[in-house]
Coordinates of C-alpha atoms and ligand atoms in Angstrom, one line a residue:
M579 CA 4.7 41.5 -15.1
P580 CA 1.6 39.8 -16.5
Y581 CA -1.5 42.0 -17.2
L582 CA -3.7 40.4 -14.5
C583 CA -1.0 40.8 -11.9
R584 CA -0.3 44.5 -12.9
R585 CA -4.1 45.1 -12.6
M586 CA -4.8 43.2 -9.2
S587 CA -1.6 42.6 -7.4
V588 CA -1.8 43.9 -3.7
N589 CA 1.5 42.4 -2.6
P590 CA 5.0 44.1 -2.5
P591 CA 7.2 43.0 -5.4
T592 CA 9.8 41.8 -2.7
R593 CA 7.7 38.5 -1.9
R594 CA 10.0 35.8 -2.6
K595 CA 9.1 33.2 -5.3
V596 CA 8.6 29.6 -3.9
T597 CA 10.8 27.3 -5.2
T598 CA 11.2 23.4 -4.8
R599 CA 14.4 24.1 -2.6
R600 CA 12.2 26.4 -0.4
L601 CA 9.7 23.7 0.2
V602 CA 12.4 21.3 1.3
E603 CA 13.7 24.0 3.7
M604 CA 10.0 24.5 5.0
K605 CA 10.0 20.8 5.8
R606 CA 13.3 21.0 7.7
A607 CA 12.0 24.1 9.7
G608 CA 8.6 22.3 10.5
Q609 CA 6.8 25.1 8.5
P610 CA 3.5 23.6 7.0
I611 CA 3.1 24.0 3.3
A612 CA -0.4 25.2 1.9
C613 CA -1.2 24.1 -1.7
L614 CA -4.4 24.4 -3.7
T615 CA -5.3 23.4 -7.3
A616 CA -5.9 26.2 -10.0
Y617 CA -7.0 26.1 -13.5
D618 CA -7.1 29.6 -14.7
A619 CA -5.5 32.9 -14.4
L620 CA -8.0 34.6 -12.1
T621 CA -8.4 32.1 -9.3
A622 CA -4.7 31.5 -9.5
G623 CA -4.1 35.3 -8.9
V624 CA -6.5 35.2 -5.9
F625 CA -5.0 32.2 -4.3
D626 CA -1.2 33.5 -5.0
R627 CA -2.0 37.1 -3.7
A628 CA -3.4 35.3 -0.4
G629 CA -0.1 33.6 0.0
I630 CA -0.5 30.0 -1.3
D631 CA 2.8 28.2 -1.6
V632 CA 2.1 25.8 -4.2
L633 CA -0.7 25.8 -7.3
L634 CA -1.3 22.6 -8.8
V635 CA -2.7 22.6 -12.3
G636 CA -4.2 19.1 -11.5
D637 CA -5.7 16.7 -14.0
S638 CA -8.7 17.0 -11.7
V639 CA -9.4 19.9 -14.4
G640 CA -11.0 16.8 -16.1
N641 CA -13.6 16.7 -13.2
V642 CA -13.8 20.1 -12.2
V643 CA -13.8 22.1 -15.3
Q644 CA -14.5 19.5 -18.2
G645 CA -17.2 17.6 -16.3
H646 CA -15.9 14.1 -16.9
D647 CA -16.3 11.4 -14.4
T648 CA -12.5 10.7 -14.3
T649 CA -9.2 12.4 -15.0
I650 CA -8.6 9.8 -17.9
P651 CA -9.7 12.1 -20.8
V652 CA -7.3 14.9 -20.1
T653 CA -4.6 15.6 -22.7
L654 CA -1.2 17.0 -22.5
E655 CA -2.5 19.8 -24.8
H656 CA -5.2 20.5 -22.0
M657 CA -2.7 20.6 -19.2
I658 CA -0.4 23.1 -21.4
Y659 CA -3.5 25.4 -22.0
H660 CA -4.4 25.5 -18.3
T661 CA -0.8 25.8 -17.0
Q662 CA -0.2 28.9 -19.3
A663 CA -3.3 30.5 -17.8
V664 CA -2.3 29.7 -14.2
V665 CA 1.3 30.9 -14.8
R666 CA 0.1 34.2 -16.2
G667 CA -2.0 34.5 -13.1
T668 CA 0.9 33.7 -10.6
E669 CA 3.6 35.9 -9.1
R670 CA 4.9 34.0 -6.0
A671 CA 3.5 30.3 -5.8
L672 CA 5.4 27.4 -7.2
V673 CA 3.2 26.3 -10.3
V674 CA 3.2 22.4 -10.6
T675 CA 1.4 20.5 -13.6
D676 CA 0.2 17.0 -13.6
L677 CA 1.2 14.9 -16.4
P678 CA -2.1 13.5 -17.7
F679 CA -2.9 9.9 -18.2
M680 CA -0.8 8.2 -21.0
S681 CA 1.6 11.1 -21.4
Y682 CA 4.2 9.4 -19.1
Q683 CA 3.3 5.6 -19.0
V684 CA 4.4 4.4 -22.4
T685 CA 8.2 5.0 -22.2
P686 CA 10.4 7.1 -20.0
Q687 CA 11.8 9.0 -23.0
E688 CA 8.2 10.1 -23.9
A689 CA 7.5 11.0 -20.2
F690 CA 10.6 13.2 -20.4
R691 CA 9.9 14.8 -23.6
N692 CA 6.3 15.5 -22.4
A693 CA 7.6 16.9 -18.9
G694 CA 9.7 19.0 -21.1
R695 CA 6.9 20.3 -23.0
L696 CA 5.2 21.4 -19.8
M697 CA 8.2 23.4 -18.6
K698 CA 9.1 24.8 -21.9
E699 CA 5.6 25.7 -23.6
A700 CA 3.5 26.0 -20.4
G701 CA 6.1 27.6 -17.9
S702 CA 5.5 25.1 -15.2
G703 CA 7.9 25.1 -12.4
A704 CA 7.6 21.3 -11.9
V705 CA 5.8 18.3 -13.0
K706 CA 3.7 15.8 -10.9
L707 CA 3.0 12.2 -11.9
E708 CA 1.1 9.3 -10.2
G709 CA 2.9 5.9 -9.1
G710 CA 6.0 4.6 -7.6
E711 CA 8.4 1.7 -8.9
R712 CA 7.0 2.0 -12.4
V713 CA 7.7 5.7 -12.9
L714 CA 11.2 5.8 -11.3
E715 CA 13.3 5.9 -14.6
A716 CA 11.2 8.4 -16.0
V717 CA 11.7 10.5 -12.7
R718 CA 15.3 10.0 -12.9
M719 CA 15.6 11.1 -16.4
M720 CA 13.6 14.4 -15.8
T721 CA 15.3 15.2 -12.6
D722 CA 18.8 14.5 -14.2
A723 CA 17.8 17.2 -16.9
G724 CA 16.7 19.8 -14.2
I725 CA 12.9 19.0 -14.3
P726 CA 11.6 18.9 -10.6
V727 CA 9.3 16.2 -10.0
M728 CA 6.6 15.8 -7.5
G729 CA 5.5 12.3 -6.8
H730 CA 1.9 11.0 -6.1
L731 CA 1.2 7.9 -4.2
G732 CA -1.8 6.2 -2.4
L733 CA -5.1 6.9 -4.2
T734 CA -4.0 7.6 -7.8
P735 CA -7.0 8.9 -9.7
Q736 CA -5.6 7.8 -13.2
S737 CA -5.8 4.1 -12.0
I738 CA -9.3 4.4 -11.1
H739 CA -10.3 1.5 -13.6
Q740 CA -7.6 -0.6 -12.0
F741 CA -8.8 0.1 -8.2
G742 CA -12.6 0.1 -9.2
S743 CA -13.2 2.9 -6.5
Y744 CA -12.0 6.1 -5.0
K745 CA -11.6 4.3 -1.5
E746 CA -8.6 4.7 0.7
R747 CA -5.4 3.1 0.0
G748 CA -2.7 1.7 2.0
T749 CA -5.0 0.0 4.5
T750 CA -3.6 -3.6 4.1
P751 CA 0.1 -4.3 5.3
E752 CA 1.2 -5.1 1.8
E753 CA -0.1 -1.9 0.3
A754 CA 1.2 0.1 3.2
D755 CA 4.7 -1.3 2.9
R756 CA 4.4 -0.7 -1.0
I757 CA 3.6 3.1 -0.4
R758 CA 6.4 3.5 2.2
R759 CA 9.1 1.8 -0.1
D760 CA 7.7 3.9 -3.2
A761 CA 8.2 7.1 -1.2
I762 CA 11.9 6.3 -0.5
A763 CA 12.4 5.3 -4.1
L764 CA 10.8 8.5 -5.4
Q765 CA 13.1 10.6 -3.2
E766 CA 16.2 8.4 -4.3
A767 CA 15.2 9.1 -7.9
G768 CA 15.4 12.8 -7.2
A769 CA 11.7 13.9 -6.5
F770 CA 11.5 17.1 -4.5
S771 CA 8.1 16.1 -2.7
V772 CA 5.4 13.4 -2.7
V773 CA 1.7 13.9 -2.8
L774 CA 0.0 11.3 -0.5
E775 CA -3.8 10.9 -1.3
K776 CA -6.5 9.1 0.8
V777 CA -4.1 6.9 3.0
P778 CA -4.4 6.3 6.8
A779 CA -3.1 9.2 8.7
D780 CA -0.6 7.0 10.7
L781 CA 0.9 5.6 7.4
A782 CA 1.2 9.3 6.1
A783 CA 3.1 10.3 9.2
T784 CA 5.4 7.3 9.0
V785 CA 6.2 8.1 5.4
T786 CA 6.6 11.7 6.3
A787 CA 9.3 10.9 9.0
S788 CA 11.0 8.3 6.8
I789 CA 12.0 10.8 3.9
D790 CA 13.6 14.2 3.9
I791 CA 11.4 15.7 0.9
P792 CA 8.1 17.1 2.0
T793 CA 4.9 15.1 1.7
I794 CA 1.7 16.8 0.8
G795 CA -1.4 15.2 1.9
I796 CA -4.9 15.2 0.7
G797 CA -7.1 13.1 3.0
A798 CA -3.9 11.9 4.6
G799 CA -4.1 13.4 8.1
A800 CA -2.2 16.1 9.9
G801 CA 1.2 14.4 9.9
C802 CA 2.2 15.5 6.4
D803 CA 4.2 18.3 5.7
G804 CA 1.7 20.2 3.8
Q805 CA -1.9 19.8 2.7
I806 CA -3.6 20.2 -0.7
L807 CA -7.2 20.4 -1.6
V808 CA -9.1 20.8 -5.1
W809 CA -10.0 24.6 -4.7
T810 CA -13.7 24.0 -5.8
D811 CA -14.1 21.4 -3.0
M812 CA -13.0 23.7 -0.2
M813 CA -15.1 26.7 -1.6
G814 CA -18.2 24.4 -1.6
M815 CA -18.8 24.8 -5.1
S816 CA -20.4 21.4 -5.4
M817 CA -23.5 20.1 -3.7
E818 CA -22.8 16.5 -4.3
F819 CA -19.4 15.9 -3.5
R820 CA -18.6 16.1 0.1
P821 CA -15.9 13.8 1.1
R822 CA -14.9 13.5 4.8
F823 CA -11.3 15.1 4.0
V824 CA -12.6 18.2 2.6
R825 CA -13.1 21.2 5.1
R826 CA -15.4 23.6 3.3
Y827 CA -14.1 27.1 3.9
A828 CA -16.8 28.9 1.9
E829 CA -20.3 27.8 0.4
L830 CA -19.9 29.4 -3.1
H831 CA -22.4 27.2 -4.6
D832 CA -25.2 28.7 -2.3
A833 CA -23.7 32.2 -2.7
M834 CA -23.5 32.0 -6.6
T835 CA -27.1 30.4 -6.7
S836 CA -28.3 33.2 -4.7
A837 CA -26.6 35.9 -6.7
V838 CA -27.7 34.6 -10.0
G839 CA -31.3 34.5 -8.5
S840 CA -30.9 38.1 -7.8
Y841 CA -29.8 38.9 -11.1
I842 CA -32.6 37.1 -12.9
R843 CA -35.2 38.6 -10.7
D844 CA -33.6 42.3 -11.4
V845 CA -33.4 41.6 -15.2
R846 CA -37.0 40.4 -15.3
G847 CA -38.3 43.1 -13.0
R848 CA -36.5 45.8 -15.2
S849 CA -34.6 47.1 -12.0
F850 CA -31.2 46.3 -13.7
P851 CA -29.5 48.2 -15.2
G852 CA -30.3 51.5 -13.3
T853 CA -29.5 54.8 -14.3
E854 CA -26.1 54.8 -12.5
E855 CA -25.2 51.6 -14.5
S856 CA -26.0 53.0 -17.7
Y857 CA -24.2 55.7 -20.0
Ligands
KIV74 O1 -5.4 16.5 -9.8 C1 -5.3 16.7 -8.8 O2 -6.0 17.9 -8.4 C2 -4.5 16.3 -7.8 C3 -4.8 16.6 -6.5 C4 -6.0 16.0 -5.7 C5 -3.4 16.2 -5.5 O3 -3.8 15.4 -8.3

């Protein structure tokens, strides 16, 4: 058992590891799937022990951790590094890793090799990639070789420079139809699940009803089989980023600002450390 888990685990060792098959069973049983992003061992351990089903090492690491405006600069090496950390902190959840921009678009063979690195070197339980028709061959190669694949349709942030904005997708009949067809095609290519990002709730519900694999929504309404949020968004870490689809479950930005303020005051006022905090 990894060091962090030995130190911090409060869960009985009998907790069953979440598998891709289990997620499909959850859809069949009408049991909603709870997913969050994670980028490091410490937070992964917290979310895992709280009972999260899926931890996505998202390429949102580019925005959240690295401070970029987009996910474009994220590399495969970054994803391997962050996945290794998340895997070390996780006992039960399924760890899924994003294939970053340009790690799967050039050829299906290169995509396949890179997905293999995420499984072999990083310890991912599955990979995620954006797009429909154009990635099907790569998805087939991966799933034929035993690499579980999660699709990602709707707003696909790696195409931001093509879209020109982070607005909802699937709002025209043509785009909605494309998303419906891509979801079915991903299932047929062997994907075990599909993320639907920022699409109308009725479209997401229709897609969910039309496939046997679970849909995981982000800004896609309540009709999906599961939900995912970027953990720093739902914990209220950002003052500026407050999209409508994020429910803030904590106000960590305010809590941390206040804690740091108290620490600065105590250091400057020489009330920290006290005798009980000294040797
Ligand atoms: O990178 C990411 O965090 C994601 C989720 C928003 C689905 O792809």
